[in-house]
GROMACS .gro file of C-alpha atoms in nm:
model
  312
    1MET     CA    1  -2.686  -1.272  -1.173
    2GLN     CA    2  -2.890  -0.995  -1.069
    3SER     CA    3  -2.699  -0.641  -1.118
    4LYS     CA    4  -2.659  -0.452  -0.792
    5LYS     CA    5  -2.646  -0.062  -0.698
    6ILE     CA    6  -2.308  -0.066  -0.527
    7LEU     CA    7  -2.149   0.227  -0.389
    8VAL     CA    8  -1.772   0.257  -0.373
    9THR     CA    9  -1.618   0.576  -0.179
   10GLY     CA   10  -1.271   0.647  -0.266
   11GLY     CA   11  -1.399   0.484  -0.584
   12ALA     CA   12  -1.136   0.718  -0.767
   13GLY     CA   13  -0.829   0.603  -0.588
   14PHE     CA   14  -0.607   0.349  -0.629
   15LEU     CA   15  -0.784   0.048  -0.525
   16GLY     CA   16  -1.134   0.235  -0.571
   17SER     CA   17  -1.031   0.249  -0.926
   18HIS     CA   18  -0.970  -0.102  -0.975
   19LEU     CA   19  -1.272  -0.217  -0.774
   20CYS     CA   20  -1.511   0.007  -0.974
   21GLU     CA   21  -1.376  -0.200  -1.269
   22ARG     CA   22  -1.462  -0.499  -1.184
   23LEU     CA   23  -1.748  -0.471  -1.029
   24LEU     CA   24  -1.892  -0.310  -1.375
   25GLU     CA   25  -1.687  -0.635  -1.556
   26HIS     CA   26  -1.970  -0.847  -1.332
   27GLY     CA   27  -2.256  -0.685  -1.439
   28ASN     CA   28  -2.337  -0.405  -1.169
   29GLU     CA   29  -2.410  -0.035  -1.160
   30VAL     CA   30  -2.149   0.114  -0.980
   31LEU     CA   31  -2.187   0.489  -0.790
   32CYS     CA   32  -1.791   0.609  -0.709
   33VAL     CA   33  -1.806   0.901  -0.473
   34ASP     CA   34  -1.477   1.018  -0.403
   35ASN     CA   35  -1.362   1.416  -0.309
   36LEU     CA   36  -1.058   1.374  -0.521
   37PHE     CA   37  -0.786   1.447  -0.243
   38THR     CA   38  -0.574   1.141  -0.311
   39GLY     CA   39  -0.792   0.984  -0.610
   40THR     CA   40  -0.812   1.153  -0.929
   41LYS     CA   41  -1.007   1.143  -1.245
   42ALA     CA   42  -0.729   1.032  -1.461
   43ASN     CA   43  -0.819   0.622  -1.237
   44ILE     CA   44  -1.166   0.641  -1.335
   45ALA     CA   45  -1.142   0.860  -1.680
   46HIS     CA   46  -1.182   0.482  -1.904
   47LEU     CA   47  -1.522   0.400  -1.693
   48LEU     CA   48  -1.653   0.801  -1.710
   49SER     CA   49  -1.859   0.699  -2.042
   50HIS     CA   50  -1.958   0.354  -1.929
   51PRO     CA   51  -2.390   0.341  -1.910
   52ARG     CA   52  -2.368   0.165  -1.545
   53PHE     CA   53  -2.128   0.370  -1.381
   54GLU     CA   54  -2.161   0.729  -1.213
   55PHE     CA   55  -1.929   0.956  -1.065
   56MET     CA   56  -2.015   1.240  -0.817
   57ARG     CA   57  -1.771   1.420  -0.613
   58HIS     CA   58  -1.843   1.400  -0.251
   59ASP     CA   59  -1.701   1.403   0.136
   60VAL     CA   60  -1.780   1.090   0.347
   61THR     CA   61  -1.722   1.330   0.629
   62PHE     CA   62  -2.131   1.474   0.522
   63PRO     CA   63  -2.475   1.252   0.478
   64LEU     CA   64  -2.484   1.071   0.112
   65TYR     CA   65  -2.890   1.039   0.058
   66VAL     CA   66  -2.855   0.743  -0.242
   67GLU     CA   67  -3.049   0.427  -0.296
   68ILE     CA   68  -2.785   0.127  -0.296
   69ASP     CA   69  -2.755  -0.257  -0.199
   70GLU     CA   70  -2.401  -0.298  -0.173
   71ILE     CA   71  -2.131  -0.045   0.024
   72TYR     CA   72  -1.749  -0.061   0.006
   73ASN     CA   73  -1.630   0.169   0.208
   74LEU     CA   74  -1.240   0.298   0.121
   75ALA     CA   75  -1.273   0.658   0.186
   76CYS     CA   76  -0.927   0.742   0.329
   77PRO     CA   77  -0.615   0.880   0.255
   78ALA     CA   78  -0.375   0.566   0.300
   79SER     CA   79  -0.020   0.642   0.262
   80PRO     CA   80   0.177   0.861   0.550
   81VAL     CA   81   0.247   1.141   0.303
   82HIS     CA   82  -0.114   1.214   0.262
   83TYR     CA   83  -0.246   1.121   0.598
   84GLN     CA   84  -0.016   1.334   0.785
   85PHE     CA   85  -0.087   1.596   0.588
   86ASP     CA   86  -0.431   1.727   0.746
   87PRO     CA   87  -0.423   1.434   1.050
   88VAL     CA   88  -0.786   1.576   1.192
   89GLN     CA   89  -0.952   1.553   0.869
   90THR     CA   90  -0.831   1.173   0.791
   91THR     CA   91  -0.952   1.097   1.163
   92LYS     CA   92  -1.284   1.275   1.083
   93THR     CA   93  -1.272   1.054   0.700
   94SER     CA   94  -1.234   0.708   0.903
   95VAL     CA   95  -1.484   0.796   1.199
   96MET     CA   96  -1.755   1.036   1.048
   97GLY     CA   97  -1.727   0.852   0.719
   98ALA     CA   98  -1.807   0.519   0.890
   99ILE     CA   99  -2.091   0.698   1.071
  100ASN     CA  100  -2.222   0.807   0.765
  101MET     CA  101  -2.172   0.486   0.535
  102LEU     CA  102  -2.352   0.293   0.792
  103GLY     CA  103  -2.610   0.506   0.855
  104LEU     CA  104  -2.707   0.482   0.470
  105ALA     CA  105  -2.658   0.083   0.480
  106LYS     CA  106  -2.888   0.097   0.796
  107ARG     CA  107  -3.156   0.295   0.620
  108THR     CA  108  -3.152   0.103   0.253
  109LYS     CA  109  -3.105  -0.237   0.423
  110ALA     CA  110  -2.775  -0.292   0.263
  111LYS     CA  111  -2.462  -0.533   0.259
  112ILE     CA  112  -2.122  -0.298   0.410
  113LEU     CA  113  -1.785  -0.304   0.397
  114GLN     CA  114  -1.500  -0.160   0.526
  115ALA     CA  115  -1.156  -0.095   0.413
  116SER     CA  116  -0.911  -0.133   0.737
  117THR     CA  117  -0.589  -0.202   0.731
  118SER     CA  118  -0.258  -0.390   0.874
  119GLU     CA  119  -0.206  -0.056   1.069
  120VAL     CA  120  -0.439  -0.151   1.321
  121TYR     CA  121  -0.215  -0.405   1.507
  122GLY     CA  122   0.047  -0.115   1.498
  123ASP     CA  123   0.425  -0.215   1.569
  124PRO     CA  124   0.321  -0.560   1.611
  125GLU     CA  125   0.439  -0.791   1.886
  126ILE     CA  126   0.361  -1.103   1.761
  127HIS     CA  127   0.444  -1.232   1.405
  128PRO     CA  128   0.280  -1.301   1.180
  129GLN     CA  129  -0.034  -1.070   1.244
  130ILE     CA  130  -0.359  -1.311   1.331
  131GLU     CA  131  -0.697  -1.128   1.323
  132SER     CA  132  -0.714  -1.192   1.713
  133TYR     CA  133  -0.440  -0.997   1.784
  134ARG     CA  134  -0.514  -0.639   1.930
  135GLY     CA  135  -0.211  -0.456   1.865
  136SER     CA  136   0.039  -0.217   1.965
  137VAL     CA  137  -0.060   0.151   1.848
  138ASN     CA  138   0.069   0.424   1.978
  139PRO     CA  139  -0.263   0.679   2.035
  140ILE     CA  140  -0.079   0.991   2.016
  141GLY     CA  141   0.196   0.966   1.734
  142ILE     CA  142   0.242   1.102   1.376
  143ARG     CA  143   0.043   0.787   1.281
  144ALA     CA  144  -0.229   0.740   1.541
  145CYS     CA  145  -0.499   0.933   1.289
  146TYR     CA  146  -0.459   0.692   1.046
  147ASP     CA  147  -0.423   0.347   1.309
  148GLU     CA  148  -0.664   0.480   1.559
  149GLY     CA  149  -0.952   0.601   1.286
  150LYS     CA  150  -0.914   0.269   1.134
  151ARG     CA  151  -0.952   0.150   1.460
  152CYS     CA  152  -1.244   0.284   1.518
  153ALA     CA  153  -1.431   0.241   1.236
  154GLU     CA  154  -1.423  -0.118   1.276
  155THR     CA  155  -1.572  -0.079   1.670
  156LEU     CA  156  -1.854   0.159   1.475
  157PHE     CA  157  -1.929  -0.170   1.213
  158PHE     CA  158  -1.938  -0.395   1.480
  159ASP     CA  159  -2.130  -0.197   1.737
  160TYR     CA  160  -2.374  -0.126   1.402
  161GLN     CA  161  -2.399  -0.504   1.363
  162ARG     CA  162  -2.493  -0.551   1.698
  163GLN     CA  163  -2.706  -0.267   1.773
  164HIS     CA  164  -2.899  -0.258   1.463
  165ASN     CA  165  -2.835  -0.591   1.302
  166LEU     CA  166  -2.640  -0.460   1.020
  167ASN     CA  167  -2.482  -0.695   0.748
  168ILE     CA  168  -2.119  -0.577   0.810
  169LYS     CA  169  -1.799  -0.727   0.648
  170VAL     CA  170  -1.425  -0.589   0.766
  171MET     CA  171  -1.069  -0.655   0.588
  172ARG     CA  172  -0.771  -0.574   0.690
  173ILE     CA  173  -0.556  -0.480   0.382
  174PHE     CA  174  -0.202  -0.510   0.393
  175ASN     CA  175   0.066  -0.348   0.151
  176THR     CA  176  -0.116  -0.341  -0.199
  177TYR     CA  177   0.081  -0.208  -0.486
  178GLY     CA  178   0.021  -0.191  -0.869
  179PRO     CA  179  -0.039   0.085  -1.161
  180ARG     CA  180  -0.251   0.326  -1.036
  181MET     CA  181  -0.071   0.361  -0.709
  182HIS     CA  182   0.003   0.733  -0.641
  183PRO     CA  183   0.363   0.862  -0.798
  184ASN     CA  184   0.413   1.088  -0.509
  185ASP     CA  185   0.264   0.889  -0.225
  186GLY     CA  186   0.609   0.805  -0.064
  187ARG     CA  187   0.512   0.433  -0.034
  188VAL     CA  188   0.802   0.183  -0.067
  189VAL     CA  189   0.698   0.048  -0.418
  190SER     CA  190   0.603   0.337  -0.602
  191ASN     CA  191   0.890   0.552  -0.415
  192PHE     CA  192   1.118   0.317  -0.539
  193ILE     CA  193   0.999   0.263  -0.865
  194ILE     CA  194   1.026   0.633  -0.942
  195GLN     CA  195   1.329   0.646  -0.848
  196ALA     CA  196   1.489   0.347  -1.006
  197LEU     CA  197   1.336   0.470  -1.351
  198LYS     CA  198   1.480   0.828  -1.283
  199GLY     CA  199   1.820   0.682  -1.185
  200GLU     CA  200   1.809   0.881  -0.877
  201ASP     CA  201   1.945   0.675  -0.557
  202ILE     CA  202   1.704   0.453  -0.367
  203SER     CA  203   1.610   0.609  -0.037
  204ILE     CA  204   1.588   0.301   0.231
  205TYR     CA  205   1.461   0.416   0.591
  206GLY     CA  206   1.672   0.263   0.845
  207GLU     CA  207   1.889  -0.039   0.743
  208GLY     CA  208   1.648  -0.229   0.483
  209LYS     CA  209   1.612  -0.519   0.733
  210GLN     CA  210   1.232  -0.421   0.819
  211THR     CA  211   0.974  -0.624   0.662
  212ARG     CA  212   0.647  -0.639   0.424
  213SER     CA  213   0.443  -0.855   0.257
  214PHE     CA  214   0.355  -0.748  -0.083
  215CYS     CA  215  -0.012  -0.766  -0.233
  216TYR     CA  216  -0.051  -0.714  -0.608
  217VAL     CA  217  -0.405  -0.526  -0.670
  218ASP     CA  218  -0.561  -0.768  -0.872
  219ASP     CA  219  -0.544  -1.026  -0.627
  220LEU     CA  220  -0.637  -0.802  -0.306
  221ILE     CA  221  -0.989  -0.701  -0.564
  222ASN     CA  222  -1.015  -1.061  -0.564
  223GLY     CA  223  -1.021  -1.082  -0.178
  224MET     CA  224  -1.220  -0.786  -0.151
  225ILE     CA  225  -1.553  -0.909  -0.362
  226LYS     CA  226  -1.533  -1.263  -0.251
  227LEU     CA  227  -1.561  -1.118   0.144
  228MET     CA  228  -1.836  -0.910   0.021
  229ASN     CA  229  -2.026  -1.208  -0.075
  230SER     CA  230  -1.926  -1.440   0.169
  231PRO     CA  231  -2.176  -1.611   0.418
  232ASP     CA  232  -2.425  -1.352   0.626
  233GLY     CA  233  -2.244  -1.398   0.912
  234PHE     CA  234  -1.941  -1.361   0.862
  235TYR     CA  235  -1.869  -0.998   0.919
  236GLY     CA  236  -1.450  -1.053   0.958
  237PRO     CA  237  -1.244  -0.897   1.053
  238VAL     CA  238  -1.004  -1.125   0.759
  239ASN     CA  239  -0.664  -1.040   0.657
  240ILE     CA  240  -0.617  -0.995   0.280
  241GLY     CA  241  -0.270  -0.941   0.200
  242ASN     CA  242   0.053  -1.181   0.063
  243PRO     CA  243   0.201  -1.383   0.340
  244LYS     CA  244   0.543  -1.398   0.138
  245GLU     CA  245   0.823  -1.128   0.351
  246PHE     CA  246   1.017  -0.998   0.200
  247THR     CA  247   1.323  -0.695   0.395
  248ILE     CA  248   1.293  -0.309   0.203
  249LEU     CA  249   1.633  -0.368   0.090
  250GLU     CA  250   1.526  -0.716  -0.113
  251LEU     CA  251   1.265  -0.501  -0.302
  252ALA     CA  252   1.509  -0.234  -0.352
  253GLN     CA  253   1.747  -0.473  -0.529
  254LEU     CA  254   1.427  -0.621  -0.694
  255VAL     CA  255   1.333  -0.314  -0.851
  256ILE     CA  256   1.690  -0.212  -0.967
  257GLU     CA  257   1.717  -0.541  -1.130
  258LEU     CA  258   1.405  -0.497  -1.328
  259THR     CA  259   1.408  -0.165  -1.421
  260GLN     CA  260   1.795  -0.202  -1.500
  261SER     CA  261   1.882   0.117  -1.323
  262LYS     CA  262   2.152   0.214  -1.256
  263SER     CA  263   2.063   0.339  -0.907
  264LYS     CA  264   2.281   0.333  -0.571
  265ILE     CA  265   2.067   0.270  -0.224
  266THR     CA  266   2.150   0.496   0.038
  267PHE     CA  267   2.077   0.493   0.441
  268HIS     CA  268   1.836   0.749   0.607
  269PRO     CA  269   1.674   0.764   0.992
  270LEU     CA  270   1.389   0.510   1.052
  271PRO     CA  271   1.040   0.718   1.077
  272GLU     CA  272   0.851   0.755   1.373
  273ASP     CA  273   0.661   0.405   1.482
  274ASP     CA  274   0.774   0.252   1.159
  275PRO     CA  275   0.702  -0.115   1.196
  276LYS     CA  276   0.951  -0.353   1.182
  277GLN     CA  277   0.776  -0.669   1.089
  278ARG     CA  278   0.473  -0.662   0.892
  279GLN     CA  279   0.295  -0.996   0.750
  280PRO     CA  280  -0.060  -1.152   0.758
  281ASP     CA  281  -0.140  -1.472   0.868
  282ILE     CA  282  -0.428  -1.574   0.598
  283THR     CA  283  -0.541  -1.873   0.747
  284LEU     CA  284  -0.894  -1.712   0.820
  285ALA     CA  285  -0.906  -1.586   0.422
  286LYS     CA  286  -0.823  -1.946   0.303
  287GLN     CA  287  -1.072  -2.173   0.558
  288GLU     CA  288  -1.342  -1.901   0.491
  289LEU     CA  289  -1.298  -1.751   0.146
  290GLN     CA  290  -1.116  -1.972  -0.043
  291TRP     CA  291  -0.866  -1.712  -0.114
  292GLN     CA  292  -0.499  -1.649  -0.144
  293PRO     CA  293  -0.281  -1.422  -0.334
  294THR     CA  294  -0.179  -1.569  -0.689
  295ILE     CA  295   0.065  -1.322  -0.818
  296GLU     CA  296   0.454  -1.338  -0.721
  297LEU     CA  297   0.586  -1.009  -0.646
  298LYS     CA  298   0.851  -1.005  -0.971
  299GLU     CA  299   0.525  -1.039  -1.237
  300GLY     CA  300   0.309  -0.797  -1.031
  301LEU     CA  301   0.648  -0.520  -1.003
  302SER     CA  302   0.736  -0.601  -1.382
  303LYS     CA  303   0.302  -0.455  -1.479
  304THR     CA  304   0.396  -0.172  -1.241
  305ILE     CA  305   0.688  -0.057  -1.374
  306GLU     CA  306   0.521  -0.065  -1.676
  307TYR     CA  307   0.275   0.196  -1.573
  308PHE     CA  308   0.517   0.433  -1.378
  309LYS     CA  309   0.673   0.451  -1.724
  310ASP     CA  310   0.442   0.708  -1.819
  311PHE     CA  311   0.534   0.930  -1.491
  312VAL     CA  312   0.902   0.978  -1.561
   0.00000   0.00000   0.00000
């Protein structure tokens, strides 16, 4: 198989670092671009000496002039704690980042994949979420910088495809977890694990009846690469996530069991626009990509807990 020059934006982040690693294993040259707002050099430290790996500190809201064959556009803070810290910059990263990467793809004739999100569905009125569902998003709420930024990025991808005949791929990522998650990103899996390992109370927002579907990072990266390598003309969007649904309370209880923690569960008010249900319909991914997740929540959580032990 011929080696490709592949650009990964957000490559020092949680998902990006796993993707860079996998692309190198497949024999490619990888250019990892990150402004290190939420990504860290620690995530890619083991790759820096690799002869086919290059790291560039760069913000995707500014144009990038490089020669590449494929682009994975992952750059954007993805947890509420980080994307609400500077909401204007979050929107700019999604929108200007998409414009700059699409412009680069147009010039170099590269195939380009957009890491979109299940948040484009907002607080969904249908369950599970299917790709044709257009969503229920509050455009002026505190989560809109991320939700609407990603929705606009999808718009740009499909307009570039129609207007410039670009070879695009759009994936909608559902809750993903695993080693190299940011320990302070406020996401439910990392929050619960850190609290349990420290023996602190586990904080549940609302009654814990809201549901999430948790996909282990290795499964997610498999789906991402399968989408990039899918036949030309299949653009997506396609849901990539684990359709097994768990309540937040069930997740907390499982984390306590696996960490053998003495933590108690406490309940707090629900944040604004927090989705009540989140579950992907992955029929399309099964049909078009022959992809479905294989790693059960218990197995994935055990690996993630091992990683987080170093932070406590």
